[in-house]
PDB file of C-alpha atoms in Angstrom:
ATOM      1  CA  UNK A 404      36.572 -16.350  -3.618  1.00 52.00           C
ATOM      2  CA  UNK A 405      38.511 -17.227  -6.298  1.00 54.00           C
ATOM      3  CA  UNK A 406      42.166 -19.077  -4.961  1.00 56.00           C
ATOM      4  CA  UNK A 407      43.965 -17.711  -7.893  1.00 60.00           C
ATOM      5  CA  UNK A 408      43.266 -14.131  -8.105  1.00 61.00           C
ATOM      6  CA  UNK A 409      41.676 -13.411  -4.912  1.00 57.00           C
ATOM      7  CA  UNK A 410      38.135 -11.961  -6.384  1.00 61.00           C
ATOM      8  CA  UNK A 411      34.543 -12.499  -5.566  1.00 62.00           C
ATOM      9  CA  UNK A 412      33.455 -15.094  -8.064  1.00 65.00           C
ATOM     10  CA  UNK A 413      29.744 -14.669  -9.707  1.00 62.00           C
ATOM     11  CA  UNK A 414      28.999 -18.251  -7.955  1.00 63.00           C
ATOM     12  CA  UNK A 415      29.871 -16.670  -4.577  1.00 55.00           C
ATOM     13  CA  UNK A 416      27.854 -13.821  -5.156  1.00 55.00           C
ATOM     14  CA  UNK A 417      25.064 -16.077  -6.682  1.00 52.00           C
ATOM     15  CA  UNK A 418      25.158 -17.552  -3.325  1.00 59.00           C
ATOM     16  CA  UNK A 419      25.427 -14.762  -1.299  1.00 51.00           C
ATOM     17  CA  UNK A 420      22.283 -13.719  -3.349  1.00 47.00           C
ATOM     18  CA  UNK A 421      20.214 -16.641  -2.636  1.00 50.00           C
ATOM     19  CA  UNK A 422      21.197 -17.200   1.195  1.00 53.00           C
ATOM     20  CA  UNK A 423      20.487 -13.606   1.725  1.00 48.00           C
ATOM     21  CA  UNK A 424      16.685 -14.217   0.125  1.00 51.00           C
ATOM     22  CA  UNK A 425      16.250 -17.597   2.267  1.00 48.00           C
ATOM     23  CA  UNK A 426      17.062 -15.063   5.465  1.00 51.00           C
ATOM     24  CA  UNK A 427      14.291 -12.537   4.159  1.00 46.00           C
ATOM     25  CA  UNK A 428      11.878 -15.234   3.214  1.00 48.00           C
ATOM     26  CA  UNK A 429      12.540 -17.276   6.672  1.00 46.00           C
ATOM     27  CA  UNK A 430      12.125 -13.884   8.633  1.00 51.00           C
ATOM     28  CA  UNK A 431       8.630 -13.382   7.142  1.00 51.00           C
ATOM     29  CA  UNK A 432       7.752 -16.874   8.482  1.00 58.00           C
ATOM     30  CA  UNK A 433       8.590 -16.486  11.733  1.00 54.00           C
ATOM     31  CA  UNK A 434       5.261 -14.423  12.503  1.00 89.00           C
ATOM     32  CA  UNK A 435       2.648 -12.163  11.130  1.00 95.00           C
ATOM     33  CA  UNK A 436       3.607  -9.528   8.932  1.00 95.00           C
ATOM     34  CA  UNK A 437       1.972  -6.164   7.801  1.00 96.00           C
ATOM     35  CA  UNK A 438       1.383  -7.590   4.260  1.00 94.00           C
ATOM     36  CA  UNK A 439      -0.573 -10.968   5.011  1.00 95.00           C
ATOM     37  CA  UNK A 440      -2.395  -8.822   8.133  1.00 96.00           C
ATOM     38  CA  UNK A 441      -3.625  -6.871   5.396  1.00 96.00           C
ATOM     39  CA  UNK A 442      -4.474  -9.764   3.087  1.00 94.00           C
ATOM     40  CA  UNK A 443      -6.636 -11.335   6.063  1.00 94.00           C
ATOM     41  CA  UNK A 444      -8.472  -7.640   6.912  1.00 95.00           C
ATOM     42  CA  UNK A 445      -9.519  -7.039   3.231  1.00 93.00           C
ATOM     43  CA  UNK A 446     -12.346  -9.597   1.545  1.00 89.00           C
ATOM     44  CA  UNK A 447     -11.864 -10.904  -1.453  1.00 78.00           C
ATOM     45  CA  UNK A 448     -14.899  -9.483  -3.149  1.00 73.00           C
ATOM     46  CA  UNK A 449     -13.784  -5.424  -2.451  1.00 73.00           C
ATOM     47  CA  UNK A 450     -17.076  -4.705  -5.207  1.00 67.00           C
ATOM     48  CA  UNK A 451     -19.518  -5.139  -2.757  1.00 68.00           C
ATOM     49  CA  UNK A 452     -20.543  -3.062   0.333  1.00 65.00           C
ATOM     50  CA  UNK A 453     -18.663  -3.737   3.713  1.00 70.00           C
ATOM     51  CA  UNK A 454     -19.503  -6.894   5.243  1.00 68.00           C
ATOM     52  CA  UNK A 455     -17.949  -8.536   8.364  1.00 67.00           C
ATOM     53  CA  UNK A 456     -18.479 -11.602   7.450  1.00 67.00           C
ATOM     54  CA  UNK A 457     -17.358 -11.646   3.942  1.00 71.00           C
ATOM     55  CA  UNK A 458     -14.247 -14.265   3.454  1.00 62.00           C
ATOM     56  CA  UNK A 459     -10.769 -12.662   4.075  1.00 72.00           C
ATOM     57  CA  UNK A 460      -7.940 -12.955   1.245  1.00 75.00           C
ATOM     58  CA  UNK A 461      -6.065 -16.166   0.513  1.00 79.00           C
ATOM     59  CA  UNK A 462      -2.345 -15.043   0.531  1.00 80.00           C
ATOM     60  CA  UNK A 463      -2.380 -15.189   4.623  1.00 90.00           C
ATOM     61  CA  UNK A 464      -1.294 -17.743   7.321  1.00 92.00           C
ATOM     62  CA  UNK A 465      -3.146 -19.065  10.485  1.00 92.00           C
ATOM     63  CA  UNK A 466      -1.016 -16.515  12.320  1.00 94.00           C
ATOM     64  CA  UNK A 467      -2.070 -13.850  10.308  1.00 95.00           C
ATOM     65  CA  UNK A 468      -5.795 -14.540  10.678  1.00 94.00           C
ATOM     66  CA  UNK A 469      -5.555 -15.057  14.441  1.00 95.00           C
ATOM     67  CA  UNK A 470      -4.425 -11.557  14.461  1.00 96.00           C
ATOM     68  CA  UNK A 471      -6.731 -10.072  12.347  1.00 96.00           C
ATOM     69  CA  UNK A 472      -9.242 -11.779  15.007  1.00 95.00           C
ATOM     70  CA  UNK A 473      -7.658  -9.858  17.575  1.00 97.00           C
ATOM     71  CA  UNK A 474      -7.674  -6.882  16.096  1.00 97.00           C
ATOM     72  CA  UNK A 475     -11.330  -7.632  15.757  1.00 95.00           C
ATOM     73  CA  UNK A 476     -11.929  -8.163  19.568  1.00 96.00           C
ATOM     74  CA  UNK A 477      -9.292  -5.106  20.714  1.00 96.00           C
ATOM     75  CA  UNK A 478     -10.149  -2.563  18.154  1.00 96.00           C
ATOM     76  CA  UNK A 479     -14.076  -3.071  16.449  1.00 93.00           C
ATOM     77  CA  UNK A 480     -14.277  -0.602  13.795  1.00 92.00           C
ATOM     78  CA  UNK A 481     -10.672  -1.164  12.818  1.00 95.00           C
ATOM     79  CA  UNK A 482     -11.096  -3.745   9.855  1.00 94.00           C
ATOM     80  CA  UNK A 483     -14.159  -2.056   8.384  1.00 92.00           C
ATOM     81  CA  UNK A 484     -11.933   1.414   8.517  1.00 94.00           C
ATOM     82  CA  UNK A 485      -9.005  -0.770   6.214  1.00 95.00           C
ATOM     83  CA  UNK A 486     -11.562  -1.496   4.409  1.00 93.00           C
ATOM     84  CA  UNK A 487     -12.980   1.644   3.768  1.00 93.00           C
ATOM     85  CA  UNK A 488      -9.302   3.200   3.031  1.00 95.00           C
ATOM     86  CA  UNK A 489      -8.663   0.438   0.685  1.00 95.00           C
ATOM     87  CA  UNK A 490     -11.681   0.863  -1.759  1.00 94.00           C
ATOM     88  CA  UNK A 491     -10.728   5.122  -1.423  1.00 96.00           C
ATOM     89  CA  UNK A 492      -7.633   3.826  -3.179  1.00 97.00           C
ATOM     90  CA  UNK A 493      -8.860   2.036  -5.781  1.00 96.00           C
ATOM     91  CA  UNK A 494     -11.693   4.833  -6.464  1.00 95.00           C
ATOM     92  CA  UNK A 495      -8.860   7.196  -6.092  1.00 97.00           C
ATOM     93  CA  UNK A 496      -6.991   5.232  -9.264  1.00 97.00           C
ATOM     94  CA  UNK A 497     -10.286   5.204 -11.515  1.00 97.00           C
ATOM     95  CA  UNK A 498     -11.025   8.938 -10.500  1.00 96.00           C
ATOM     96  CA  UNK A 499      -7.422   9.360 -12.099  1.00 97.00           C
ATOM     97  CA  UNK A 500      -7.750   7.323 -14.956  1.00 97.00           C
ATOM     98  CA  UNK A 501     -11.224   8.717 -16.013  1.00 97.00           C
ATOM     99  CA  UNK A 502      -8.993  12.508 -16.003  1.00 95.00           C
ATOM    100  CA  UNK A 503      -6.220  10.831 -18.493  1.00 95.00           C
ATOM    101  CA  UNK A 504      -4.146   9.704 -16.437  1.00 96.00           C
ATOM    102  CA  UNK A 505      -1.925   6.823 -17.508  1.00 96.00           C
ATOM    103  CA  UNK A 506       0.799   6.037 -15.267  1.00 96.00           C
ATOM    104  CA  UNK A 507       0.707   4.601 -11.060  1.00 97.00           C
ATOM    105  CA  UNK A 508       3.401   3.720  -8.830  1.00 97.00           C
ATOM    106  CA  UNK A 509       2.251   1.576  -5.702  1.00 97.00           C
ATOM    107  CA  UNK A 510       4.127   2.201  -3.113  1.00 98.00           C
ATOM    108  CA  UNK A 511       3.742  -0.696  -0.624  1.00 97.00           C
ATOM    109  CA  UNK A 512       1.361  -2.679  -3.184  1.00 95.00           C
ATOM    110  CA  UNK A 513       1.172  -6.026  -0.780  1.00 93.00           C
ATOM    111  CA  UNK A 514      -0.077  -9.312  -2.060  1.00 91.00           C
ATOM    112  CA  UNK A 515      -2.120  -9.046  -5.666  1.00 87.00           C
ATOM    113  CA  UNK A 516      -5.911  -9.132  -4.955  1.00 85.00           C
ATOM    114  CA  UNK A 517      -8.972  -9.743  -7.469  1.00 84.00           C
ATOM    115  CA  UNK A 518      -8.852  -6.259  -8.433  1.00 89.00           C
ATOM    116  CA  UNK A 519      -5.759  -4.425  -8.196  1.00 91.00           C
ATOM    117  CA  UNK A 520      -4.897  -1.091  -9.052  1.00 95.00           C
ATOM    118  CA  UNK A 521      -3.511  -2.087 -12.851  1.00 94.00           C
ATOM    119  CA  UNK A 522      -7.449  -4.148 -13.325  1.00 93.00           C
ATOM    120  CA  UNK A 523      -9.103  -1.081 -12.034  1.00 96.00           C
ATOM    121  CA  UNK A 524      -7.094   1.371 -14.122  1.00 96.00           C
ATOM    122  CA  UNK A 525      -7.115  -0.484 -17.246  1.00 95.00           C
ATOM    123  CA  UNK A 526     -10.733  -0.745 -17.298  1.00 96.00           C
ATOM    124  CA  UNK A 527     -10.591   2.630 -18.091  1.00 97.00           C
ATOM    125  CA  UNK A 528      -7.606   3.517 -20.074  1.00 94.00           C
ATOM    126  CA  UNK A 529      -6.456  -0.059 -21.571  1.00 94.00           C
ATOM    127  CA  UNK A 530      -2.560   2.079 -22.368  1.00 92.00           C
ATOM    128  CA  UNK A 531      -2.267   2.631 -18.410  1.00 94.00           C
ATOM    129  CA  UNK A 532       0.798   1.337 -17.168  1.00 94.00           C
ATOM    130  CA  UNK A 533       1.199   0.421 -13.424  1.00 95.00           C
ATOM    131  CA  UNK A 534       4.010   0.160 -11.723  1.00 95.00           C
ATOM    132  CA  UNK A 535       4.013  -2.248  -7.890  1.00 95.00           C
ATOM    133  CA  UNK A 536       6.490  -1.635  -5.551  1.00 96.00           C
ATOM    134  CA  UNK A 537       7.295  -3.449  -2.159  1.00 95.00           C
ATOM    135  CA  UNK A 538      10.142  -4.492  -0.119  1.00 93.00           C
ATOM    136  CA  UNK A 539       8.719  -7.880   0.996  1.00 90.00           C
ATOM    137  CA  UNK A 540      10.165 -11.282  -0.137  1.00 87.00           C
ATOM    138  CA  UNK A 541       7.104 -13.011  -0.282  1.00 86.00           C
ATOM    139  CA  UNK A 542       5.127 -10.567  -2.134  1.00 89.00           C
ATOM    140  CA  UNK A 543       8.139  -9.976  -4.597  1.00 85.00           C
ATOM    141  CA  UNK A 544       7.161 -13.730  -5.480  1.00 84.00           C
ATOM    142  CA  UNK A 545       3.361 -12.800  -6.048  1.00 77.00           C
ATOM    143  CA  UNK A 546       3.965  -9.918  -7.342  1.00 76.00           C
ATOM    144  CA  UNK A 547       6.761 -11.299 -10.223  1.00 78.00           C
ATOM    145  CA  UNK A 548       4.186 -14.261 -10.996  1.00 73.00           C
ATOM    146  CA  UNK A 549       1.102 -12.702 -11.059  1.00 70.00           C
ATOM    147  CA  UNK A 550       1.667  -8.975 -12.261  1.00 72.00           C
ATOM    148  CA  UNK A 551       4.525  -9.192 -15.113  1.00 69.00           C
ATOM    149  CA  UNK A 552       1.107  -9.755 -17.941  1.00 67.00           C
ATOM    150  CA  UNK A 553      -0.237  -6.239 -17.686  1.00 74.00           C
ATOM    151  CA  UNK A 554       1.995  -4.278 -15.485  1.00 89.00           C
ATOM    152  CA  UNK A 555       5.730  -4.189 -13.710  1.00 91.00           C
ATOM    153  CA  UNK A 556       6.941  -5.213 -10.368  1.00 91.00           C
ATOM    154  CA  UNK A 557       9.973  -3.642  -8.317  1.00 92.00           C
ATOM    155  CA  UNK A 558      11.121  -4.790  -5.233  1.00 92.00           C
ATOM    156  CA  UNK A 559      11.801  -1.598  -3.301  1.00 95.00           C
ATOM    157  CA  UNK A 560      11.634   0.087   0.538  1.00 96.00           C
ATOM    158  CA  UNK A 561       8.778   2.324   0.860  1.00 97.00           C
ATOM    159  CA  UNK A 562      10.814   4.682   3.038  1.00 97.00           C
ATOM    160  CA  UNK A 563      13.775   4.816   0.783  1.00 97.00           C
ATOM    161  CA  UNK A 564      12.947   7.460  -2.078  1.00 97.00           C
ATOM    162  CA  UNK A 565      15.510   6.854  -3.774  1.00 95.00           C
ATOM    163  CA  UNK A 566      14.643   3.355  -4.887  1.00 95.00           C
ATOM    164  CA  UNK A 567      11.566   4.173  -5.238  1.00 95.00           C
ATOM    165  CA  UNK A 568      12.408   6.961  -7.464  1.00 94.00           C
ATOM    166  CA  UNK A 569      15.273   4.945  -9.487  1.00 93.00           C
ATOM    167  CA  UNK A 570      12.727   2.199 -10.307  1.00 93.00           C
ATOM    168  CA  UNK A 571      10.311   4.828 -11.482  1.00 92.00           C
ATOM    169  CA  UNK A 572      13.040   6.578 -13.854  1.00 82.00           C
ATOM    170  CA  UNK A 573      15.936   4.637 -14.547  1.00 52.00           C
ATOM    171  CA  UNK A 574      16.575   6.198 -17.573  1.00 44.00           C
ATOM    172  CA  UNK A 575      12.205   5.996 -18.473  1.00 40.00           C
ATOM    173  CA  UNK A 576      11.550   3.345 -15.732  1.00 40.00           C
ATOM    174  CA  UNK A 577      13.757   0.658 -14.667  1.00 45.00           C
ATOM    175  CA  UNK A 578      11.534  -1.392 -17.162  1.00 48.00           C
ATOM    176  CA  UNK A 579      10.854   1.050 -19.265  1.00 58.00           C
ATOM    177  CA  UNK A 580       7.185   0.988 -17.877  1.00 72.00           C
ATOM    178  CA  UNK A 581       6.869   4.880 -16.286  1.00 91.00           C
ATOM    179  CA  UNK A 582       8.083   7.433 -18.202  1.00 91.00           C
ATOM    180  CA  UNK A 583       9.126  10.290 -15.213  1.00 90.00           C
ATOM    181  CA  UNK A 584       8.576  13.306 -17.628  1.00 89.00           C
ATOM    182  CA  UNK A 585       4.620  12.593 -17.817  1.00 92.00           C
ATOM    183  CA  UNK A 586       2.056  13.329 -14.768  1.00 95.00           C
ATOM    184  CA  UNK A 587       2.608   9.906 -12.430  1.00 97.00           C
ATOM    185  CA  UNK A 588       0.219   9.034  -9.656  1.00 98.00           C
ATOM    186  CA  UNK A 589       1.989   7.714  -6.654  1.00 98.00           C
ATOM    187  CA  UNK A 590      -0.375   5.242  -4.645  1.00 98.00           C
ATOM    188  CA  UNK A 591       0.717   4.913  -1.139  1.00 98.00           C
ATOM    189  CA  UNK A 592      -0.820   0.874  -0.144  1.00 97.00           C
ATOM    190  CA  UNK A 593      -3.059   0.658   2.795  1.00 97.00           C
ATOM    191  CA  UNK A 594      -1.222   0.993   6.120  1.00 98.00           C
ATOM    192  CA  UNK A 595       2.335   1.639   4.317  1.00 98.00           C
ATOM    193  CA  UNK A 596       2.719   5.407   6.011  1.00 98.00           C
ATOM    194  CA  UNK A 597       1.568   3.811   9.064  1.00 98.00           C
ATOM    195  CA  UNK A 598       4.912   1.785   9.543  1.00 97.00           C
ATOM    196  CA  UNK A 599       7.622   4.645   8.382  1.00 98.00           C
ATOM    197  CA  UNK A 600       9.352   6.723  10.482  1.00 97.00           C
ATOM    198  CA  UNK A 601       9.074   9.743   8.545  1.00 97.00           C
ATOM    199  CA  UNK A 602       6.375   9.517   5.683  1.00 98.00           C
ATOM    200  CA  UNK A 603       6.390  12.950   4.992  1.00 98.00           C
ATOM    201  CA  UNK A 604       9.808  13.225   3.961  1.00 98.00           C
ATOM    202  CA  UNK A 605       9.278  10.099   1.699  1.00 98.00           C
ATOM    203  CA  UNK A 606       6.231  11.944  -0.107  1.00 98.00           C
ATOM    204  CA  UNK A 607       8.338  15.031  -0.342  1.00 98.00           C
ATOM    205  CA  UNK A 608      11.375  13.784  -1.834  1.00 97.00           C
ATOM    206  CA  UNK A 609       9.626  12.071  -4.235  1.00 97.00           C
ATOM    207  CA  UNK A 610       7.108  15.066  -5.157  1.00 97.00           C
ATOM    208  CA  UNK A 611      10.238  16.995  -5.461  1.00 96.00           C
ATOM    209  CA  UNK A 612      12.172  14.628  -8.233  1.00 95.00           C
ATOM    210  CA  UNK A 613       8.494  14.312 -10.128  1.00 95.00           C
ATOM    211  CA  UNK A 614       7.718  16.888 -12.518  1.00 93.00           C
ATOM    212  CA  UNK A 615       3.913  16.553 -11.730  1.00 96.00           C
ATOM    213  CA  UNK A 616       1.643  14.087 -10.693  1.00 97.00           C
ATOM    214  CA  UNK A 617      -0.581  13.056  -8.071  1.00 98.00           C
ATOM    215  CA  UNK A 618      -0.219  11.353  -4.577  1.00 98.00           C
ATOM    216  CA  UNK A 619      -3.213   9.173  -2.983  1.00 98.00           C
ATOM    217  CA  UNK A 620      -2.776   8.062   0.620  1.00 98.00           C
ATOM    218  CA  UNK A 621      -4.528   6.641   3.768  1.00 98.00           C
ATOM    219  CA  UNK A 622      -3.817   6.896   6.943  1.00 98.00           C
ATOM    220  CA  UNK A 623      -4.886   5.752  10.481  1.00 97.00           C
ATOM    221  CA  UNK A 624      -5.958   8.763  12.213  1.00 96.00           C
ATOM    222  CA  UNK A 625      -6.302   9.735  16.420  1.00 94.00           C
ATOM    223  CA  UNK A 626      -9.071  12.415  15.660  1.00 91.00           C
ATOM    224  CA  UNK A 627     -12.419  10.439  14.961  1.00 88.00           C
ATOM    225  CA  UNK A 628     -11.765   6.921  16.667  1.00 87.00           C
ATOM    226  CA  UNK A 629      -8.769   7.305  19.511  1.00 91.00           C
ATOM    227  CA  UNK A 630      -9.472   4.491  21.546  1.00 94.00           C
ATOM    228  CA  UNK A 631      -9.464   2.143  18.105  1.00 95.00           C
ATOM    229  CA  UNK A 632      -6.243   3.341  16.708  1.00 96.00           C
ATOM    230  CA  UNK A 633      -4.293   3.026  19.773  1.00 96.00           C
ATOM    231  CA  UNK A 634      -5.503  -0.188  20.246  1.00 97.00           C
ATOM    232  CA  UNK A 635      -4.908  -1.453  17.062  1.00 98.00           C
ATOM    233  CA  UNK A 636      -1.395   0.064  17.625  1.00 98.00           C
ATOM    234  CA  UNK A 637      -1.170  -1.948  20.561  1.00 98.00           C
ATOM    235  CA  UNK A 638      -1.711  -5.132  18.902  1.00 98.00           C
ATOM    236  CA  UNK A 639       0.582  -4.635  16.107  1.00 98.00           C
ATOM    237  CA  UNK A 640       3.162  -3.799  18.582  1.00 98.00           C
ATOM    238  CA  UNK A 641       2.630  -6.859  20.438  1.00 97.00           C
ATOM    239  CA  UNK A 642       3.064  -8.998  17.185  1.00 96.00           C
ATOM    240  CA  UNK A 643       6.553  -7.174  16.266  1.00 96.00           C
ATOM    241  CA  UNK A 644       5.248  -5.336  13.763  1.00 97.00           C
ATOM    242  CA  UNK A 645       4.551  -1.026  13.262  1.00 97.00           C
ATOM    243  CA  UNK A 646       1.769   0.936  13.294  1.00 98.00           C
ATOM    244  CA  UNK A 647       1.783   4.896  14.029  1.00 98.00           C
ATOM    245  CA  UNK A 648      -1.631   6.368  14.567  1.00 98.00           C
ATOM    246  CA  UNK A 649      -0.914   9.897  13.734  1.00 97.00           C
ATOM    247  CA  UNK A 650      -3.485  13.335  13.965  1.00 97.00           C
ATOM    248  CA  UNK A 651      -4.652  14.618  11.158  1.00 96.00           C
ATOM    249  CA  UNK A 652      -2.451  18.544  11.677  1.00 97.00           C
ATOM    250  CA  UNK A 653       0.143  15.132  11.351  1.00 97.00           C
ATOM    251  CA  UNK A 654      -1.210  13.778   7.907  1.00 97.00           C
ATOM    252  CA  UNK A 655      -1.505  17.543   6.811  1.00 97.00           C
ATOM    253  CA  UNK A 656       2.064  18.475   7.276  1.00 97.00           C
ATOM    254  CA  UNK A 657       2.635  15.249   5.656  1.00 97.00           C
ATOM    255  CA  UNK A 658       0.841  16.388   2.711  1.00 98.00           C
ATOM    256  CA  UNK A 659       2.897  19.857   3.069  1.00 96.00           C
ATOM    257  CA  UNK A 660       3.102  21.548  -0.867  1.00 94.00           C
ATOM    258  CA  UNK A 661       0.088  19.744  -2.643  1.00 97.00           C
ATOM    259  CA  UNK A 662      -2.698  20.821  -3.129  1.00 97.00           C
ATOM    260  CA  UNK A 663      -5.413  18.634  -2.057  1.00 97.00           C
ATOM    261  CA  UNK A 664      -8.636  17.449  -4.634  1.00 96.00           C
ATOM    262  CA  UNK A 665     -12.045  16.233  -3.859  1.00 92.00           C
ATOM    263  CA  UNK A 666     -13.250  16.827   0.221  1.00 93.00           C
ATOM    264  CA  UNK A 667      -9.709  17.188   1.200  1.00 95.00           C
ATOM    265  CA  UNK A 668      -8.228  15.401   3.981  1.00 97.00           C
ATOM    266  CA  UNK A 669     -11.246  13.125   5.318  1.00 95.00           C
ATOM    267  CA  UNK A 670     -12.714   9.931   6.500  1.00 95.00           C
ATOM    268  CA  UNK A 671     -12.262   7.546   3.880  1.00 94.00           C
ATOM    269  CA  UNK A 672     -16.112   6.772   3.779  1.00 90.00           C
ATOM    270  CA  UNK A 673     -16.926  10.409   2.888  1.00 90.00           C
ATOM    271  CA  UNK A 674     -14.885   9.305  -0.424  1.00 89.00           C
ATOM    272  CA  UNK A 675     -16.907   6.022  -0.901  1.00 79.00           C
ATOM    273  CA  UNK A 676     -20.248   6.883   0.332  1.00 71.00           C
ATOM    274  CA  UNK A 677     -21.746   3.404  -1.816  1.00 64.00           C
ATOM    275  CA  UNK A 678     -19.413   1.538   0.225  1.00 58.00           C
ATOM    276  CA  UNK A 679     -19.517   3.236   3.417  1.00 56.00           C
ATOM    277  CA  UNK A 680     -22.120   0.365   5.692  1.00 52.00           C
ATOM    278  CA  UNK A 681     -21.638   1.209   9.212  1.00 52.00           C
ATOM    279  CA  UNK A 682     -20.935  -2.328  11.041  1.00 53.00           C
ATOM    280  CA  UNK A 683     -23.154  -0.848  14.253  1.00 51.00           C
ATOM    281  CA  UNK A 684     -25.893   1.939  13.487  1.00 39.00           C
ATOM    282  CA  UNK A 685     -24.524   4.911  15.568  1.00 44.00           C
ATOM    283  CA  UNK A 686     -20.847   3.756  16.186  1.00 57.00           C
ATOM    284  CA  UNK A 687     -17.890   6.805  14.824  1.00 59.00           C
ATOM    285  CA  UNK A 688     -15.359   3.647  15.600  1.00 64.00           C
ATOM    286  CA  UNK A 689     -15.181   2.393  11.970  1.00 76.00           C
ATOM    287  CA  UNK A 690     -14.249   5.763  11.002  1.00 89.00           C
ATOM    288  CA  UNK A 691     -10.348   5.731  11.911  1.00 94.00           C
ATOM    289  CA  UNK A 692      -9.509   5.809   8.401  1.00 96.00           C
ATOM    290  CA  UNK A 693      -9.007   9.191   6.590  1.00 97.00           C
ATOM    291  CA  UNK A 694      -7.881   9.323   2.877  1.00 97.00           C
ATOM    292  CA  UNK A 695      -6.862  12.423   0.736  1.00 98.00           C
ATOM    293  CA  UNK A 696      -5.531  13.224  -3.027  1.00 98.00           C
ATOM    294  CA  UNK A 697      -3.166  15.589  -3.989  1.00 97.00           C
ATOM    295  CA  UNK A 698      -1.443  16.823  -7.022  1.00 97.00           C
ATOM    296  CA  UNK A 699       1.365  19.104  -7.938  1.00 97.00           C
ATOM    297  CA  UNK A 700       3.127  20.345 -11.055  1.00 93.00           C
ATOM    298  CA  UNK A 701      -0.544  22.224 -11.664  1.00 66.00           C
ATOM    299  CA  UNK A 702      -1.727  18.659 -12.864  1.00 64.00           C
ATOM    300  CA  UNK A 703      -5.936  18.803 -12.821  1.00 63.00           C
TER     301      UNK A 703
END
């Protein structure tokens, strides 16, 4: 504070800027945490078929791996579902940029990967612009140094629609990257719905604000593979961190006012039958995944 006139100088707030980063940086060190989990259940080659043995992503820690392990042990079936969500996603983005679409949010993006949803959207439609958004420190870092070439990157809550929505359109974009007047697709990152309190508010407010667009989600589901999900919950909750299992009547509601493309609301392998190896001939446990996209704003 400044002794003369009693204000805030920028140097204090500088500094009030940087220790409050160190905090957020030195809380995501102190354990696992949903984005490096992630990193350590996806491979790095998401092209090919699913493979239990393919290697895990690099942006993880030791702590992050040893719970993936777990997860392994408690749950089987768990990390090939992730998996099977995660390439829904991505076919989810190229469906959507084969139709004309040209702009994505990613709500929750976690770390960059080999292919990420700007790579896989591009391919298509070089003029897409994507848009990453996520509230962790660590992955702000990634995400600044390795996504600023071809697309944007926002640090914002996934719960909180209102960042999400003033990064999207603040006035065209808070980079001028997303223009809110065209058709946006909003892509929810694996296991992001999983963690909030109430996702379906989140979806709504921000399918409210949007002219028209599309939404693309995951979620862990109760109705297929019970014993999985609640014991993947189980682990999560043991390592500090969130992860709701809901039913799909749940994901439905949450998907309230769109109107739902493709199969509907359904196990993410029925979206990515190429993908879709079953770890164990006969087993429904890898199936704990289900996957759905919706538009509104009578986007096609």
């Amino acid at each position: 504070m400044c002794p003369t006139c009693g204000q805030t100088t920028q140097l204090a707030r500088d500094l009030d800027t940087i220790r409050a980063r160190e905090r957020a940086v030195n809380a995501e060190l102190s354990g696992p945490t949903h984005a490096r989990v992630l990193d350590a259940l996806l491979p790095v080659d998401l092209d090919r078929p699913y493979d239990p043995d393919q290697i895990s992503g690099k942006d993880n820690f030791a702590c992050d791996r040893d719970m993936a392990a777990l997860l392994d042990r408690r749950a089987p079936g768990f990390r090939a579902s992730v998996h099977a969500g995660h390439m829904f996603l991505l076919q989810a983005v190229a469906q959507l940029a084969r139709a004309g679409v040209s702009q994505f949010a990613v709500i929750g993006c976690g770390f960059p990967r080999k292919r990420n949803v700007h790579t896989v959207a591009r391919e298509i439609n070089p003029t897409a612009h994507v848009l990453y958004l996520d509230d962790s420190a660590l992955v702000a870092a990634h995400g600044r140094a390795l996504l600023m070439a071809e697309s944007r990157f926002t640090r914002a809550d996934p719960g909180d629609p209102a960042a999400i929505l003033a990064a999207i359109g603040h006035p065209h974009g808070q980079t001028g990257w997303l223009d809110p007047r065209e058709p946006i697709a909003l892509v929810f990152g694996s296991l992001v719905l999983e963690q909030l309190d109430a996702p379906g508010e989140v979806i709504a407010e921000l399918v409210a604000a949007l002219a028209s667009g599309y939404v693309a989600v995951t979620h862990i589901c109760t109705d297929t593979a019970t014993d999985v999900a609640r014991r993947a919950a189980a682990v999560y909750t043991a390592h500090n961190l969130t992860l709701r299992p809901r039913t799909t009547r749940d994901v439905t509601t949450m998907l309230t006012g769109l109107e739902l493309l493709g199969p509907g609301l359904t196990v993410a392998q029925d979206w990515t039958p190429a993908h879709a190896t079953s770890p164990s001939t006969g087993e429904t446990s890898w199936r704990c995944c289900w996957a759905a996209l919706g538009t509104w704003g009578a986007t096609q």
